[in-house]
Amino acid sequence: MSIHNNDKPKSETLQCRIEGMDCPDCAAKIEKVLSELPGVTEVNVDFAGEILSAQVLLPDALKQIHNTVRSLGYSIAEDTHRVTSVLRVEGMDCAEETALVEKALTGLRGLERFDVNLMTERLTVVHDNSALPVDYLIAALDGVGLKAASFGESKEVAGFWLRHGRLVSTLLAGVFTAVGLSLHFIYPTGPWEKVVYALAILSGGWYIAPKGFAAVRHGALDMNFLMIVAVVGALFIDAWDEAAMVIFLFSLAQVLDARAMDRARHAVRALMELAPPVARLLRDDSEITVVVDQVQVDDVFRLRPGEKIPLDGEVIDGRSAVNQAPITGESIPVDKAVGDTLYAGSINGQGSLDVRVTHLVADTTLAHIIHLIEEAQAARAPSQAFVDRFARIYTPAILVLAILIATIPPLVFDQEFGDWFYRALVLLVIACPCALVISTPVAIVSGLARGARAGVLIKGGVHLENAGHLKALAFDKTGTLTMGMPQVQNVEAINHTSQEELIHIAASLESRSEHPLGQAIQEYAQYNGIEPVAIDEFLSLTGRGVRGKIGRQTYLLGNHRLFEEQGLCGPEVEAILDAREREGKTVVIVGNSEKVLGLISIADSVRPSARDTIVRLRNLGVDHITMLTGDNKGTARAIAEQIGIDDAKAELLPADKVQAVTDLVDKYGKVGMVGDGVNDAPAMAAATTGIAMGAAGTDAALETADLVLMGDDLSRLPFAIRLSRATLRTIRQNISVALGLKAIFIALAIPGYATLWMAVFADMGASLLVITNSLRLLRLRDELASSKKYL
């Protein structure tokens, strides 16, 4: 075995405007053709915005893209220097760093726009690469104390001080502060107390002061600078112990805050680690291990028992049970054989499988999920808008209040300056809204990550909040509440015919049929070990059925009309027909030239989990549940009664489904539409929340739905709603904690009951409480999955 571990080729993001597209089909055509070019991945064409974006891996790929687009009859706008760069900015733990990024970049020549994602430490910049190269962007960020690098570049292994310097400085500050306090009690008038406190302030402020002064140079008053002011102010009034305690507690809080934020980020980062970085390819009868970036479509790799699956593919040899829980959330392994699809990140069972690659590493279902989650993280939730508005007002207001507290009582009321100056310093410490700013995004990231682990993909905070407020749900019938495949439900043999003989005749007559009903009969016969035989003198009777000979006997198979024409329908046959049709089933009659031999009822089977899912949704307080179908009223009524839905709308065209959903929105406000994400796209778009199920491997469903159930399992829906509600509850708790603590300490600071170190402890403690509370979402219990483990 050999290992090929070449360096991963550096990718660049191309973004340009395409002219001449007349309809969405044009965009789809360009996407399809460009995706087949070597060295071009993640192709996306936005028809409405006329924007093409792609990852370019090979040097000559850019020229190929331009030539290919022009060969298709479209033109690329001549803006060859406009690019999109993605940078990772280290150490972004609070809104202060976001403000620093804005200060550093705003006004730069060649900058078009940028977006900061605090939770992923990702900065996306659209800029003119000739006027503003990436190196200039990195230098601008370095000027405000932020370290940045191109996203995806491997990090150099940092030395001990770079990795642990902040922790060491914090520990030193703590030790010096403790020594200073000890000296205060042992030698109250000794000269060394202030020296030790000074060492504590220098060590604790080693990382804080540079960031604070960098912020001031760019006109931003961040928490680091406010802490510097508080410490200097404490020294000014000779409160050395307070100054040392403040800098130590603030430094400690930043270390703990960074660790907690890293844990929240790791919840999503862990998804990226689901698939292994290498694949074992089969070439020339030998196994060669290569990194997944070098694997091409149609390469064949081998899976051994217990291994993770590196890429999406199709089984070409072998049989095994595969754990798809990381992708679909299914708690029970799924049997896989030749022709079945495998997803990257799934885990092979006890068998060995040879798999043909169907998607490149950047185009796997797992890659799509991660990409959509990252986009969802960047999207702002409605509650975040309130937080942002409040934060913009809160900090300036507290700063003004601190100035007034420090000046008015001494100047107007002849109060002691030192006392009121100290109270103003306490207010300065309380001025940063860090806990409030992260209260929403950290909860949303935790909720998104927990959902992804359970096979539920929620595409942004707004959809997560909408799902938590759903008052009504509309379900498509076929393929959603039902299996989407006709199956034999009843076999009723009459006139001294056995069931086995009846199925034998029916399967033989249907052996040449491609009709779904004929396929259902053949599958039923195969399942029961009944082999069909050859048919002679076969004849299709259009609109009625078929006729053929088995041996010397002529047999008929068809609908009610066929046997009425033959005069073979008696009271017994009519009674069975009437009963089964009332149940919403399609009845196939089998007979010969003399009599009816039996009836076979066929229907689309209800999903085993459908009824329980409806019950659980009602228990969650979903007020109204309706079923929408294009099927006939009898079938719709029968299915609805079987699964416990009171309202069933039948014989609907796609436009009728849209109108039905619109009516529900007018009546209930927040409405979800559950379908397959493709055929039901118009109705899903009309709903507050479009929900697609069975979407693993289906690009269209991943793109069109707001909430995606990756597995073909309806029982994921109640969990998704519970998760959404739990996330909303956590956001409300976080905002309440952040605002509540601020209000309490403002009330304590003005009359002089709060100290500096108490304010620091409360402010950073609030941030830790918010993050810890949000991380609880990662442990939200999936009741159904837990119960399945014991079945």
GROMACS .gro file of C-alpha atoms in nm, residues 381-571:
model
  191
  381ALA     CA    1  -3.246   3.575   1.299
  382PRO     CA    2  -3.528   3.824   1.369
  383SER     CA    3  -3.435   3.834   1.738
  384GLN     CA    4  -3.081   3.934   1.638
  385ALA     CA    5  -3.218   4.252   1.480
  386PHE     CA    6  -3.356   4.361   1.819
  387VAL     CA    7  -3.024   4.281   1.988
  388ASP     CA    8  -2.825   4.480   1.731
  389ARG     CA    9  -3.054   4.783   1.763
  390PHE     CA   10  -3.033   4.771   2.142
  391ALA     CA   11  -2.653   4.731   2.144
  392ARG     CA   12  -2.608   5.036   1.919
  393ILE     CA   13  -2.797   5.249   2.173
  394TYR     CA   14  -2.684   5.080   2.497
  395THR     CA   15  -2.305   5.134   2.493
  396PRO     CA   16  -2.308   5.508   2.400
  397ALA     CA   17  -2.585   5.567   2.656
  398ILE     CA   18  -2.386   5.402   2.937
  399LEU     CA   19  -2.071   5.598   2.840
  400VAL     CA   20  -2.265   5.924   2.856
  401LEU     CA   21  -2.412   5.816   3.191
  402ALA     CA   22  -2.063   5.738   3.326
  403ILE     CA   23  -1.937   6.084   3.228
  404LEU     CA   24  -2.238   6.245   3.394
  405ILE     CA   25  -2.190   6.034   3.710
  406ALA     CA   26  -1.822   6.134   3.729
  407THR     CA   27  -1.879   6.508   3.680
  408ILE     CA   28  -2.222   6.629   3.791
  409PRO     CA   29  -2.223   6.522   4.162
  410PRO     CA   30  -1.876   6.672   4.234
  411LEU     CA   31  -1.937   6.990   4.031
  412VAL     CA   32  -2.302   7.059   4.112
  413PHE     CA   33  -2.353   6.903   4.454
  414ASP     CA   34  -1.995   6.933   4.589
  415GLN     CA   35  -1.966   6.555   4.636
  416GLU     CA   36  -1.632   6.377   4.675
  417PHE     CA   37  -1.479   6.334   4.327
  418GLY     CA   38  -1.295   6.005   4.400
  419ASP     CA   39  -1.612   5.828   4.510
  420TRP     CA   40  -1.818   5.928   4.204
  421PHE     CA   41  -1.523   5.875   3.968
  422TYR     CA   42  -1.500   5.518   4.097
  423ARG     CA   43  -1.873   5.465   4.031
  424ALA     CA   44  -1.823   5.593   3.677
  425LEU     CA   45  -1.542   5.341   3.627
  426VAL     CA   46  -1.778   5.063   3.732
  427LEU     CA   47  -2.027   5.184   3.472
  428LEU     CA   48  -1.754   5.177   3.207
  429VAL     CA   49  -1.699   4.809   3.280
  430ILE     CA   50  -2.071   4.744   3.238
  431ALA     CA   51  -2.085   4.938   2.908
  432CYS     CA   52  -1.992   4.645   2.680
  433PRO     CA   53  -2.294   4.445   2.553
  434CYS     CA   54  -2.087   4.134   2.466
  435ALA     CA   55  -2.314   3.880   2.637
  436LEU     CA   56  -2.618   4.034   2.473
  437VAL     CA   57  -2.463   4.038   2.123
  438ILE     CA   58  -2.366   3.668   2.131
  439SER     CA   59  -2.690   3.558   2.301
  440THR     CA   60  -2.862   3.480   1.970
  441PRO     CA   61  -2.590   3.355   1.730
  442VAL     CA   62  -2.434   3.107   1.975
  443ALA     CA   63  -2.777   2.955   2.046
  444ILE     CA   64  -2.858   2.934   1.675
  445VAL     CA   65  -2.526   2.767   1.594
  446SER     CA   66  -2.582   2.509   1.869
  447GLY     CA   67  -2.935   2.445   1.742
  448LEU     CA   68  -2.820   2.409   1.381
  449ALA     CA   69  -2.542   2.169   1.481
  450ARG     CA   70  -2.775   1.955   1.696
  451GLY     CA   71  -3.024   1.938   1.413
  452ALA     CA   72  -2.758   1.839   1.159
  453ARG     CA   73  -2.643   1.553   1.385
  454ALA     CA   74  -3.003   1.426   1.396
  455GLY     CA   75  -3.059   1.453   1.020
  456VAL     CA   76  -3.245   1.785   1.040
  457LEU     CA   77  -3.105   2.078   0.839
  458ILE     CA   78  -3.247   2.421   0.930
  459LYS     CA   79  -3.133   2.687   0.686
  460GLY     CA   80  -3.094   2.991   0.906
  461GLY     CA   81  -3.214   3.166   1.218
  462VAL     CA   82  -3.527   3.307   1.057
  463HIS     CA   83  -3.645   2.959   0.954
  464LEU     CA   84  -3.552   2.818   1.293
  465GLU     CA   85  -3.764   3.081   1.464
  466ASN     CA   86  -4.053   3.031   1.219
  467ALA     CA   87  -4.049   2.653   1.277
  468GLY     CA   88  -4.073   2.714   1.649
  469HIS     CA   89  -4.388   2.922   1.600
  470LEU     CA   90  -4.575   2.691   1.357
  471LYS     CA   91  -4.950   2.681   1.421
  472ALA     CA   92  -5.056   2.473   1.120
  473LEU     CA   93  -4.902   2.209   0.893
  474ALA     CA   94  -4.998   2.097   0.544
  475PHE     CA   95  -4.874   1.758   0.419
  476ASP     CA   96  -4.847   1.636   0.066
  477LYS     CA   97  -4.982   1.280   0.056
  478THR     CA   98  -4.783   1.079  -0.195
  479GLY     CA   99  -4.429   1.010  -0.083
  480THR     CA  100  -4.471   1.209   0.238
  481LEU     CA  101  -4.751   1.054   0.441
  482THR     CA  102  -4.739   0.745   0.219
  483MET     CA  103  -4.448   0.540   0.086
  484GLY     CA  104  -4.504   0.667  -0.268
  485MET     CA  105  -4.511   0.312  -0.410
  486PRO     CA  106  -4.829   0.110  -0.479
  487GLN     CA  107  -4.834  -0.217  -0.279
  488VAL     CA  108  -5.072  -0.512  -0.265
  489GLN     CA  109  -5.301  -0.467   0.036
  490ASN     CA  110  -5.564  -0.743   0.003
  491VAL     CA  111  -5.578  -1.073  -0.188
  492GLU     CA  112  -5.936  -1.213  -0.192
  493ALA     CA  113  -5.977  -1.539  -0.381
  494ILE     CA  114  -6.332  -1.666  -0.459
  495ASN     CA  115  -6.498  -1.948  -0.649
  496HIS     CA  116  -6.272  -2.220  -0.502
  497THR     CA  117  -5.951  -2.047  -0.605
  498SER     CA  118  -5.653  -2.037  -0.366
  499GLN     CA  119  -5.466  -1.713  -0.296
  500GLU     CA  120  -5.143  -1.864  -0.428
  501GLU     CA  121  -5.309  -1.964  -0.754
  502LEU     CA  122  -5.468  -1.620  -0.788
  503ILE     CA  123  -5.130  -1.442  -0.746
  504HIS     CA  124  -4.963  -1.691  -0.981
  505ILE     CA  125  -5.209  -1.610  -1.261
  506ALA     CA  126  -5.200  -1.233  -1.196
  507ALA     CA  127  -4.819  -1.216  -1.185
  508SER     CA  128  -4.793  -1.415  -1.508
  509LEU     CA  129  -5.036  -1.184  -1.687
  510GLU     CA  130  -4.852  -0.877  -1.555
  511SER     CA  131  -4.503  -1.012  -1.636
  512ARG     CA  132  -4.492  -0.798  -1.951
  513SER     CA  133  -4.634  -0.487  -1.785
  514GLU     CA  134  -4.446  -0.173  -1.678
  515HIS     CA  135  -4.755  -0.025  -1.511
  516PRO     CA  136  -4.709   0.059  -1.138
  517LEU     CA  137  -5.002  -0.167  -1.044
  518GLY     CA  138  -4.852  -0.455  -1.243
  519GLN     CA  139  -4.514  -0.393  -1.077
  520ALA     CA  140  -4.682  -0.409  -0.735
  521ILE     CA  141  -4.834  -0.749  -0.815
  522GLN     CA  142  -4.501  -0.883  -0.943
  523GLU     CA  143  -4.317  -0.763  -0.632
  524TYR     CA  144  -4.581  -0.926  -0.410
  525ALA     CA  145  -4.544  -1.255  -0.598
  526GLN     CA  146  -4.164  -1.241  -0.574
  527TYR     CA  147  -4.181  -1.167  -0.200
  528ASN     CA  148  -4.403  -1.474  -0.147
  529GLY     CA  149  -4.187  -1.701  -0.365
  530ILE     CA  150  -4.442  -1.736  -0.646
  531GLU     CA  151  -4.283  -1.764  -0.992
  532PRO     CA  152  -4.476  -1.640  -1.301
  533VAL     CA  153  -4.491  -1.849  -1.617
  534ALA     CA  154  -4.485  -1.760  -1.986
  535ILE     CA  155  -4.803  -1.622  -2.141
  536ASP     CA  156  -4.934  -1.716  -2.485
  537GLU     CA  157  -5.160  -1.504  -2.703
  538PHE     CA  158  -5.105  -1.199  -2.481
  539LEU     CA  159  -5.328  -0.903  -2.566
  540SER     CA  160  -5.350  -0.560  -2.404
  541LEU     CA  161  -5.708  -0.433  -2.374
  542THR     CA  162  -5.668  -0.055  -2.372
  543GLY     CA  163  -5.838   0.111  -2.076
  544ARG     CA  164  -5.959  -0.220  -1.936
  545GLY     CA  165  -5.677  -0.469  -1.874
  546VAL     CA  166  -5.500  -0.766  -2.038
  547ARG     CA  167  -5.581  -1.116  -2.168
  548GLY     CA  168  -5.359  -1.418  -2.220
  549LYS     CA  169  -5.330  -1.796  -2.217
  550ILE     CA  170  -5.161  -2.012  -1.953
  551GLY     CA  171  -5.161  -2.361  -2.091
  552ARG     CA  172  -5.500  -2.415  -2.254
  553GLN     CA  173  -5.691  -2.171  -2.033
  554THR     CA  174  -5.755  -1.806  -2.124
  555TYR     CA  175  -5.739  -1.561  -1.835
  556LEU     CA  176  -5.841  -1.198  -1.791
  557LEU     CA  177  -5.701  -0.931  -1.560
  558GLY     CA  178  -5.837  -0.581  -1.542
  559ASN     CA  179  -6.082  -0.331  -1.402
  560HIS     CA  180  -6.452  -0.343  -1.318
  561ARG     CA  181  -6.553  -0.235  -1.667
  562LEU     CA  182  -6.376  -0.531  -1.833
  563PHE     CA  183  -6.561  -0.790  -1.626
  564GLU     CA  184  -6.893  -0.610  -1.654
  565GLU     CA  185  -6.857  -0.630  -2.033
  566GLN     CA  186  -6.795  -1.004  -1.999
  567GLY     CA  187  -7.103  -1.039  -1.776
  568LEU     CA  188  -6.899  -1.197  -1.495
  569CYS     CA  189  -6.963  -0.949  -1.206
  570GLY     CA  190  -7.200  -1.090  -0.945
  571PRO     CA  191  -7.320  -0.963  -0.603
   0.00000   0.00000   0.00000
